[in-house]
Every structure is written in C-alpha cells, then in structure tokens.
Coordinates of C-alpha atoms in Angstrom, one line a residue:
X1262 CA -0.7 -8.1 27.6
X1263 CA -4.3 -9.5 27.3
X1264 CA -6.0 -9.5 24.4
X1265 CA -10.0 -7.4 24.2
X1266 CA -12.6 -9.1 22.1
X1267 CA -14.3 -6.3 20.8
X1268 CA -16.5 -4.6 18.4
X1269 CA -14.7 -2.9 15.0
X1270 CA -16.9 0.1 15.7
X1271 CA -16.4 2.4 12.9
X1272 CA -14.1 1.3 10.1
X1273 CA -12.3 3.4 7.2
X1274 CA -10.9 1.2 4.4
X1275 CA -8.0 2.7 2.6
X1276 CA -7.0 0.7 -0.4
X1277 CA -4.2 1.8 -2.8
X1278 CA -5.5 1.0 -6.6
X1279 CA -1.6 0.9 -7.8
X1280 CA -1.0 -2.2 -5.2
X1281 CA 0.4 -5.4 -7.0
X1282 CA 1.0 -3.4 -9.9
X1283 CA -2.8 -2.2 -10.3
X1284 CA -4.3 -5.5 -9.6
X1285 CA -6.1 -3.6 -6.0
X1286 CA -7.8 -2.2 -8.6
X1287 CA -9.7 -4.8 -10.0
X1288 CA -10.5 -6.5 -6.9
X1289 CA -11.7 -3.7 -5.2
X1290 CA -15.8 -4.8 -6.0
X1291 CA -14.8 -7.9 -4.9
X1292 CA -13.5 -6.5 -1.8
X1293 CA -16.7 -3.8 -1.2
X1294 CA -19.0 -6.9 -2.0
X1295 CA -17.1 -9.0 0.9
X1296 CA -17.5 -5.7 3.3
X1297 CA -20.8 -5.0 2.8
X1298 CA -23.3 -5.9 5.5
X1299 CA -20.2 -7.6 7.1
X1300 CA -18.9 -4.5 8.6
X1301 CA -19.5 -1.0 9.5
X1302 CA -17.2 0.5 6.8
X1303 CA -16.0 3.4 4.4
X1304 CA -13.5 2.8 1.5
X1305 CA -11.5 5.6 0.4
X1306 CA -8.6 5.5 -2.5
X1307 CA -5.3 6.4 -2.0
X1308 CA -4.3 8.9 -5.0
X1309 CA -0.7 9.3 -5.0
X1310 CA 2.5 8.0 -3.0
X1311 CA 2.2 9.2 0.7
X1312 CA -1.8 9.8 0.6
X1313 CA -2.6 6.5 2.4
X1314 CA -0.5 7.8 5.4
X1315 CA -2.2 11.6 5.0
X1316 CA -5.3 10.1 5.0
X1317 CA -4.7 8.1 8.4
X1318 CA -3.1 10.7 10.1
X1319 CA -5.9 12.9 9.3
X1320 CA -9.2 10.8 9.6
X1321 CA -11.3 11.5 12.7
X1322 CA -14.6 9.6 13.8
X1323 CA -12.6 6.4 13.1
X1324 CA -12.3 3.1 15.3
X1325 CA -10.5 1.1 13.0
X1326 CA -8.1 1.6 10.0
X1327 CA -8.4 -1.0 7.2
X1328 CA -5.4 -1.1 4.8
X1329 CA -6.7 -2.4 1.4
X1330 CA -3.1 -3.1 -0.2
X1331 CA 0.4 -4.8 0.6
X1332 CA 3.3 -4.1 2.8
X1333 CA 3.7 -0.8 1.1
X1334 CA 0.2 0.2 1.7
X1335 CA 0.3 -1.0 5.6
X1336 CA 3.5 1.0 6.1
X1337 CA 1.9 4.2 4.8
X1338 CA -0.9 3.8 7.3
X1339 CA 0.9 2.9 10.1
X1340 CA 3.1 5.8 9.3
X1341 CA 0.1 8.1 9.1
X1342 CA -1.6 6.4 12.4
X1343 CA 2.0 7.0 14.4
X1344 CA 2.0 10.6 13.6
X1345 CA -1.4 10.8 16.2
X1346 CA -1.4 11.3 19.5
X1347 CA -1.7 7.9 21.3
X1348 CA -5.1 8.2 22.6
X1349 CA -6.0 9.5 19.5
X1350 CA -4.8 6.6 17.5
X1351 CA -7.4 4.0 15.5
X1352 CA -6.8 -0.1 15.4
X1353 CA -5.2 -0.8 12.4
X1354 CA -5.9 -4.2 10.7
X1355 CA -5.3 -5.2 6.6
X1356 CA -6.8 -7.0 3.2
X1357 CA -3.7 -8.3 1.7
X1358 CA -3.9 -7.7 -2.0
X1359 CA -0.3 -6.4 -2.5
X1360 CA 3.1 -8.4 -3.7
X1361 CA 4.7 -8.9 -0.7
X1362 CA 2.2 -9.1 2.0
X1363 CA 4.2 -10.5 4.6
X1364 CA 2.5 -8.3 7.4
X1365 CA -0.3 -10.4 7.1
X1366 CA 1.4 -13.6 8.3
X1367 CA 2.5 -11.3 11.1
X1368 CA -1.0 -11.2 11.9
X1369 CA -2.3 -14.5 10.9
X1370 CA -4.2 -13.3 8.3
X1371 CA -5.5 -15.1 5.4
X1372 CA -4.4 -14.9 1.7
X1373 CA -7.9 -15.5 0.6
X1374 CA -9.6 -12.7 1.1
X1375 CA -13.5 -14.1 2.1
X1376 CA -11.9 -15.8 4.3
X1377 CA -9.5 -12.4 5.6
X1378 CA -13.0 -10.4 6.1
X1379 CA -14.3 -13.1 8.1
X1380 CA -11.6 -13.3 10.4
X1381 CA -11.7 -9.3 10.7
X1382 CA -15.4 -9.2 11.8
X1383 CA -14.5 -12.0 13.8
X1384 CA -11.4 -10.6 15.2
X1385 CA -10.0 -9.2 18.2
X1386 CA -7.4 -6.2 19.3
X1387 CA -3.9 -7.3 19.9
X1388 CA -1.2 -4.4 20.7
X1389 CA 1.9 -5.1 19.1
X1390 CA 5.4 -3.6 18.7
X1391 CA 6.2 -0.8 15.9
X1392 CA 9.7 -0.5 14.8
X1393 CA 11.4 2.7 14.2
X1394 CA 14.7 3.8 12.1
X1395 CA 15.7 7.3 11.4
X1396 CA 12.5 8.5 12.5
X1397 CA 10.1 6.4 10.3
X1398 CA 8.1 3.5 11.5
X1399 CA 7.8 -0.1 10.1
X1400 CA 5.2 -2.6 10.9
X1401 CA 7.4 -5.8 9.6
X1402 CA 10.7 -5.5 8.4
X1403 CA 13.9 -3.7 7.9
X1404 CA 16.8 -4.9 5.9
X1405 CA 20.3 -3.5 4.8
X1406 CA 22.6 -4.4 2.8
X1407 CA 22.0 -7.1 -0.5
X1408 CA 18.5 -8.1 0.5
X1409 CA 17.6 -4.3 0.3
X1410 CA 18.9 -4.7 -3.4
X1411 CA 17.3 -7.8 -3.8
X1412 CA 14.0 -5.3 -2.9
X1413 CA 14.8 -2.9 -5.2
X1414 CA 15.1 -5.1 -8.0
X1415 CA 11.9 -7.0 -7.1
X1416 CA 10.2 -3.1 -7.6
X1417 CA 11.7 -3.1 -11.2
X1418 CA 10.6 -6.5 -12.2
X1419 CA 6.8 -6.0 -10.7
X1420 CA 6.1 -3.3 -13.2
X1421 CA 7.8 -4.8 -16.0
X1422 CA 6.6 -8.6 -15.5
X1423 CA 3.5 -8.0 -13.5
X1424 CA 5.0 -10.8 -11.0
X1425 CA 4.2 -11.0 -7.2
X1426 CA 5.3 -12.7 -4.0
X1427 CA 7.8 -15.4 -3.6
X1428 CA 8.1 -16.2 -7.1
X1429 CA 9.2 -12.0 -7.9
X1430 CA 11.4 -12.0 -5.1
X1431 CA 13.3 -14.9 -6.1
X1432 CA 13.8 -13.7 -10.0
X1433 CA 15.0 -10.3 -7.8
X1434 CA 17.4 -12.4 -6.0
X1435 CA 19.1 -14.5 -8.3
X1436 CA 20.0 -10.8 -10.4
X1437 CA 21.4 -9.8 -7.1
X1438 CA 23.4 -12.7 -6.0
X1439 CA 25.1 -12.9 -9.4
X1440 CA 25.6 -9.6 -10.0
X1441 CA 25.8 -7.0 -7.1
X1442 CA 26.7 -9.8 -4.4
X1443 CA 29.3 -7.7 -2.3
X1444 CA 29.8 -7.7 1.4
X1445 CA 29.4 -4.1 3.2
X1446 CA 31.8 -3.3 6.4
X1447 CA 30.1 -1.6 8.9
X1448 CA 30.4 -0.1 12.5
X1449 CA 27.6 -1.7 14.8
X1450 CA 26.5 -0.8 18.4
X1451 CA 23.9 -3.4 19.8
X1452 CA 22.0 -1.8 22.8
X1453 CA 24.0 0.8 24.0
X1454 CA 27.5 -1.3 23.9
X1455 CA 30.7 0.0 22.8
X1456 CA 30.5 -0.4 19.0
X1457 CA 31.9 -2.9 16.9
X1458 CA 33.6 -3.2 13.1
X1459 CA 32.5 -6.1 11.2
X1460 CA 31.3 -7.3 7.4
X1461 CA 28.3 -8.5 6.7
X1462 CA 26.0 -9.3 3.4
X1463 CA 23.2 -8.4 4.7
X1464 CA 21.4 -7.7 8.5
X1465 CA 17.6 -8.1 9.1
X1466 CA 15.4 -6.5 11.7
X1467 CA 11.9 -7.5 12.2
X1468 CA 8.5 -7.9 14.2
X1469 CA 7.3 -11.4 12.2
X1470 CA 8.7 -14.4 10.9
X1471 CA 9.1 -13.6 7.1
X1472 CA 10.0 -10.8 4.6
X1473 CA 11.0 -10.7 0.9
X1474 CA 7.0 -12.1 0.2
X1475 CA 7.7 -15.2 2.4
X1476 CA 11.4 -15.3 3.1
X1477 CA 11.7 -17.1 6.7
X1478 CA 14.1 -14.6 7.8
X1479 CA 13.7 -15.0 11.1
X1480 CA 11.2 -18.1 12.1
X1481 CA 10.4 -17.3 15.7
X1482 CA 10.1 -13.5 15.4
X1483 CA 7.2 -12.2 17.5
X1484 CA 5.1 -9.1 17.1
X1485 CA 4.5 -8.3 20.5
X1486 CA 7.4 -9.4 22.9
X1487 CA 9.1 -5.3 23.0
X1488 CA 12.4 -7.0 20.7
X1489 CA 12.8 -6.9 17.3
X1490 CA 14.7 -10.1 15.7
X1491 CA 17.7 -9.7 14.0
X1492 CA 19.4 -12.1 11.6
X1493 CA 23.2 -10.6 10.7
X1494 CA 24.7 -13.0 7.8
X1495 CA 28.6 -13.2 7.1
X1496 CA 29.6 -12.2 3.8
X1497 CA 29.6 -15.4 1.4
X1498 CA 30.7 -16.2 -1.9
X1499 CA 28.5 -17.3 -4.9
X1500 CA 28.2 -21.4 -4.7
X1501 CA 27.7 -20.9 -1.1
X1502 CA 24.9 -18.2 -1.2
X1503 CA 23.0 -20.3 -3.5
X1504 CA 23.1 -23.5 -1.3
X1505 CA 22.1 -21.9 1.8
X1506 CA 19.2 -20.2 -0.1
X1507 CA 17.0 -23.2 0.5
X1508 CA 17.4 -23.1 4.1
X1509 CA 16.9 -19.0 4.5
X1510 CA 13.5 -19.8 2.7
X1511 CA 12.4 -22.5 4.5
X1512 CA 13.6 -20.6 8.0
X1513 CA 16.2 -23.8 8.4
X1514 CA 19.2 -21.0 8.3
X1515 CA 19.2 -20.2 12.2
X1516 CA 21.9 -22.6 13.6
X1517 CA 24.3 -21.9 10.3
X1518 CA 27.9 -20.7 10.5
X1519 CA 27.5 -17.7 8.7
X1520 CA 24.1 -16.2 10.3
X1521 CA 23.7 -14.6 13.4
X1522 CA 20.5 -14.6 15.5
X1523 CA 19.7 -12.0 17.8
X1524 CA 17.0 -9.6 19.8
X1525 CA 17.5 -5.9 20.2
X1526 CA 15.8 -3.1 21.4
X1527 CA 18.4 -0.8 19.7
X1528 CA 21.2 -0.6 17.3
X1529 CA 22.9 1.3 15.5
X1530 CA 24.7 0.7 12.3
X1531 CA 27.0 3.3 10.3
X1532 CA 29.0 3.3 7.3
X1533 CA 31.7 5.4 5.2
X1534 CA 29.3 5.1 2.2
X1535 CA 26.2 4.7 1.8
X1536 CA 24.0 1.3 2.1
X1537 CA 20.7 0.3 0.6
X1538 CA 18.0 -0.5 3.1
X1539 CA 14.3 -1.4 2.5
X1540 CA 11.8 -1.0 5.4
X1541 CA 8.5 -2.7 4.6
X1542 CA 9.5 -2.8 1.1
X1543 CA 9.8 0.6 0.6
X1544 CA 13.9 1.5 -0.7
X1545 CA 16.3 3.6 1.4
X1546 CA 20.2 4.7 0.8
X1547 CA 21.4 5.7 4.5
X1548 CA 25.2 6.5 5.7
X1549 CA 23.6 5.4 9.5
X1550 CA 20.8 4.0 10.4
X1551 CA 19.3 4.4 14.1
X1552 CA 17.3 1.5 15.2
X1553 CA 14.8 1.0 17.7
X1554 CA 11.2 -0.8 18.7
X1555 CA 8.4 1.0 20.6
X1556 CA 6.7 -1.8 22.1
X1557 CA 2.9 -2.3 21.9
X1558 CA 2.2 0.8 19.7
X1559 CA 0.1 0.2 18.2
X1560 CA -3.9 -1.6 18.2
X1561 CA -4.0 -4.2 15.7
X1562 CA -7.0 -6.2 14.6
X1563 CA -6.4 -10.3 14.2
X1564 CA -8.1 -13.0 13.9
X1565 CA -9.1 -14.7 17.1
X1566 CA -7.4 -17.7 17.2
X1567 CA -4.1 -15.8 17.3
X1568 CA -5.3 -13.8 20.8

C-alpha cells in the first residue's frame, strides 16, 4: 500500500511517568521543550496501569496519538486505539523513552529523542499490521515459553536495579537459562492445518525484527506484509543455549538446527498446563493461546525515509 505524506494535524501526547522505571518522568520537559513549536500537540499523563489505553480509546478531536513511553506504553495505546471504530481511529506514532523500546526499530525511529521529534514532524503515514492473541492486540511481539520468563524476570530486575534495554534483558536471561531453562510440549496448528505435538523452548511471533530490548529474533520481519514471523526453537541444553546466544542476538540464528523460521497468519498453540507468554512486554500465563494478524490496522507515523 502507498504511503501519504501528510500533515500530523492534531496530536495528543500520552506519556506514562512510571516508564523505565520513572525515568519518563524526568525527561518529560525535555520532551515538551522538543514539541513545542514543532508540533501541534497536547501531553497528557497516564495515572495508573490501563489509563494510557482509556485515554486513547476515549480521546476525540485527535489526528494523531503520540505514545511518550516504551513497548508497554505503545501496547496500551494501541490497545485503546483498536477498541474504536476503524474510521474513527487516530495515527499512532511514539517517543521511545521506555526499557525495551523495540517498537521503535519497527518504525525506524530514533533513540535520540531531538532527533525522534524531528523525524515525526517530518514524517509520513504508513498502515501496518496489528497482531492479535486471545482477544488483545500487540504492536511488536509475542513470545511463549522461556523468553516470556526471561520477560518476567527483566520486570523484577528494572525496579530493583534501575537497568534498561539490552544490557537488563541479558542479566534476565542468563537467571533464566540457568535456572528455569525447561522445554514445554505443546499441540500447534499453523493456519488452519491438522495440529501437531511437538517441544519447544520457546516460539516467537512478531511484526519487526527485534524483541527482548534488541534481541534479533527474527531479522527480516516486516510490519506491513499481512504475516507475522515466527521463530520456533528446539528445546536445548545449557552449554548449547549459551553458544547460540550470540547468534540469536546478532539475528545470525536463522539457518540453525534447532530454530524454525516461519510466516503465519494464524496459529494456535495449547497446552495441559499453563505457559508464560509476554506480548509487548507485558506477562501472560495462558493454557491456549489463539493467534492471529489483522493486516494494515492500524495508521502509523514514521519517518520518511522508511515510506
């Protein structure tokens, strides 16, 4: 689909103070400084979990959504934007100031955040695919299994070591692989085939290349070709977890023996017990999880070398 260069019109920033433990927060002049007399804008504060999703499902007189936050602040939003009728339904674009912020490599946004405004003003509107499971939606990622422990532990180690990005997820990681590193047997059907039993450590689903705050889970995911990626991995001990984790980083993992690359429009995967999942960073514990993609959902705002 072609990509419209056009005005932000109206703009509502919604920034969530608590993102990166608190450190939105103290940014936030620095962000309003950037904005002013850039663009056409209001800032509002998310209060409490769920409010940044409230507040976009609720807004009217609004062009363009502006989440001020990370992944968890852009699902929230999205959420919130989904739950409006179509033609109803403001661009959504993002200031990355989270931990993860892996949406904004989706989008080809910058970490610097002069230089993110800039490329907003500048930008243009892109449709792009919004994933679905169990009836909530997810802008980047879904994971099951040990990365979605891996998740869970970063969320314990942000508030208690005020870490962010890579360098969190890693610490998260190497807790998980040497002490909850199990495999999980599963029942999978891929696009309306007969399903399937198998093991796996862990299965990824995604519109962009990275999770995990810069994970190359899956290198030539795109936002906006109706699929989402997947990347199934083989259950694996120990020594060879941690020698293939410099390849999964670096995206080189693609053509390995124990991963599986893959594009769906729907799965779905059960279990006799429940598994941990994380979608956009956000923690789930599901006995079935129902997979799909609604392509081009959804307006996005990037810069304009990425039309």
């Amino acid at each position: 689909m072609e990509d419209a260069v056009t005005s932000l019109g109206k703009c509502l920033a919604i920034a969530n103070p608590q993102a990166k433990h608190g450190v939105t927060s103290t940014v936030l002049p620095a962000v309003r400084q950037l904005l002013d007399g850039v663009i056409d804008y209001e800032m509002v504060l998310s209060q409490a979990p769920q409010d940044a999703a409230r507040i976009a499902r609720e807004i009217t007189g609004v062009d363009t959504v502006i989440a001020v936050g990370g992944d968890g602040t852009v699902h929230e939003v999205l959420n919130g934007l989904m739950s409006r009728p179509a033609h109803d339904r403001p661009a959504m674009t993002l200031l990355p100031t989270g931990s993860g912020n892996d949406y904004r490599r989706t989008l080809g946004i910058a970490t610097d955040l002069s230089t993110a405004v800039r490329q907003i003003a500048g930008g243009v509107r892109k449709r792009m695919d919004v994933g679905t499971v169990n009836g909530t939606y997810f802008a980047n990622s879904l994971s099951i299994g040990m990365d979605a422990r891996v998740t869970a532990k970063a969320v314990e180690l942000k508030v208690t070591t005020g870490w962010s990005g890579l360098p969190l997820y890693l610490r998260a990681l190497m807790y998980v692989l040497f002490k909850q590193l199990y495999p999980h047997h599963v029942s999978v059907s891929m696009d309306g085939a007969e399903p399937h039993d198998l093991d796996m450590l862990l299965v990824a689903f995604t519109n962009g290349p990275t999770y995990g705050g810069g994970f190359f889970i899956t290198p030539d995911a795109a936002g906006d070709d109706g699929q989402l990626d997947m990347c199934l991995i083989d259950p694996l001990p120990l020594a060879e977890a941690l020698w293939r984790l410099p390849f999964v980083i670096a995206g080189k993992h693609t053509r390995m023996r124990p991963v599986h690359m893959s594009r769906h429009t729907h799965v779905l995967l059960t279990s006799e017990t429940p598994i941990e999942g994380q979608v956009d960073g956000e923690t789930m514990l599901e006995r079935s999880y129902d997979i799909g993609v609604l392509p081009a959902a959804v307006e996005v705002i990037v810069p304009a070398e990425r039309r």
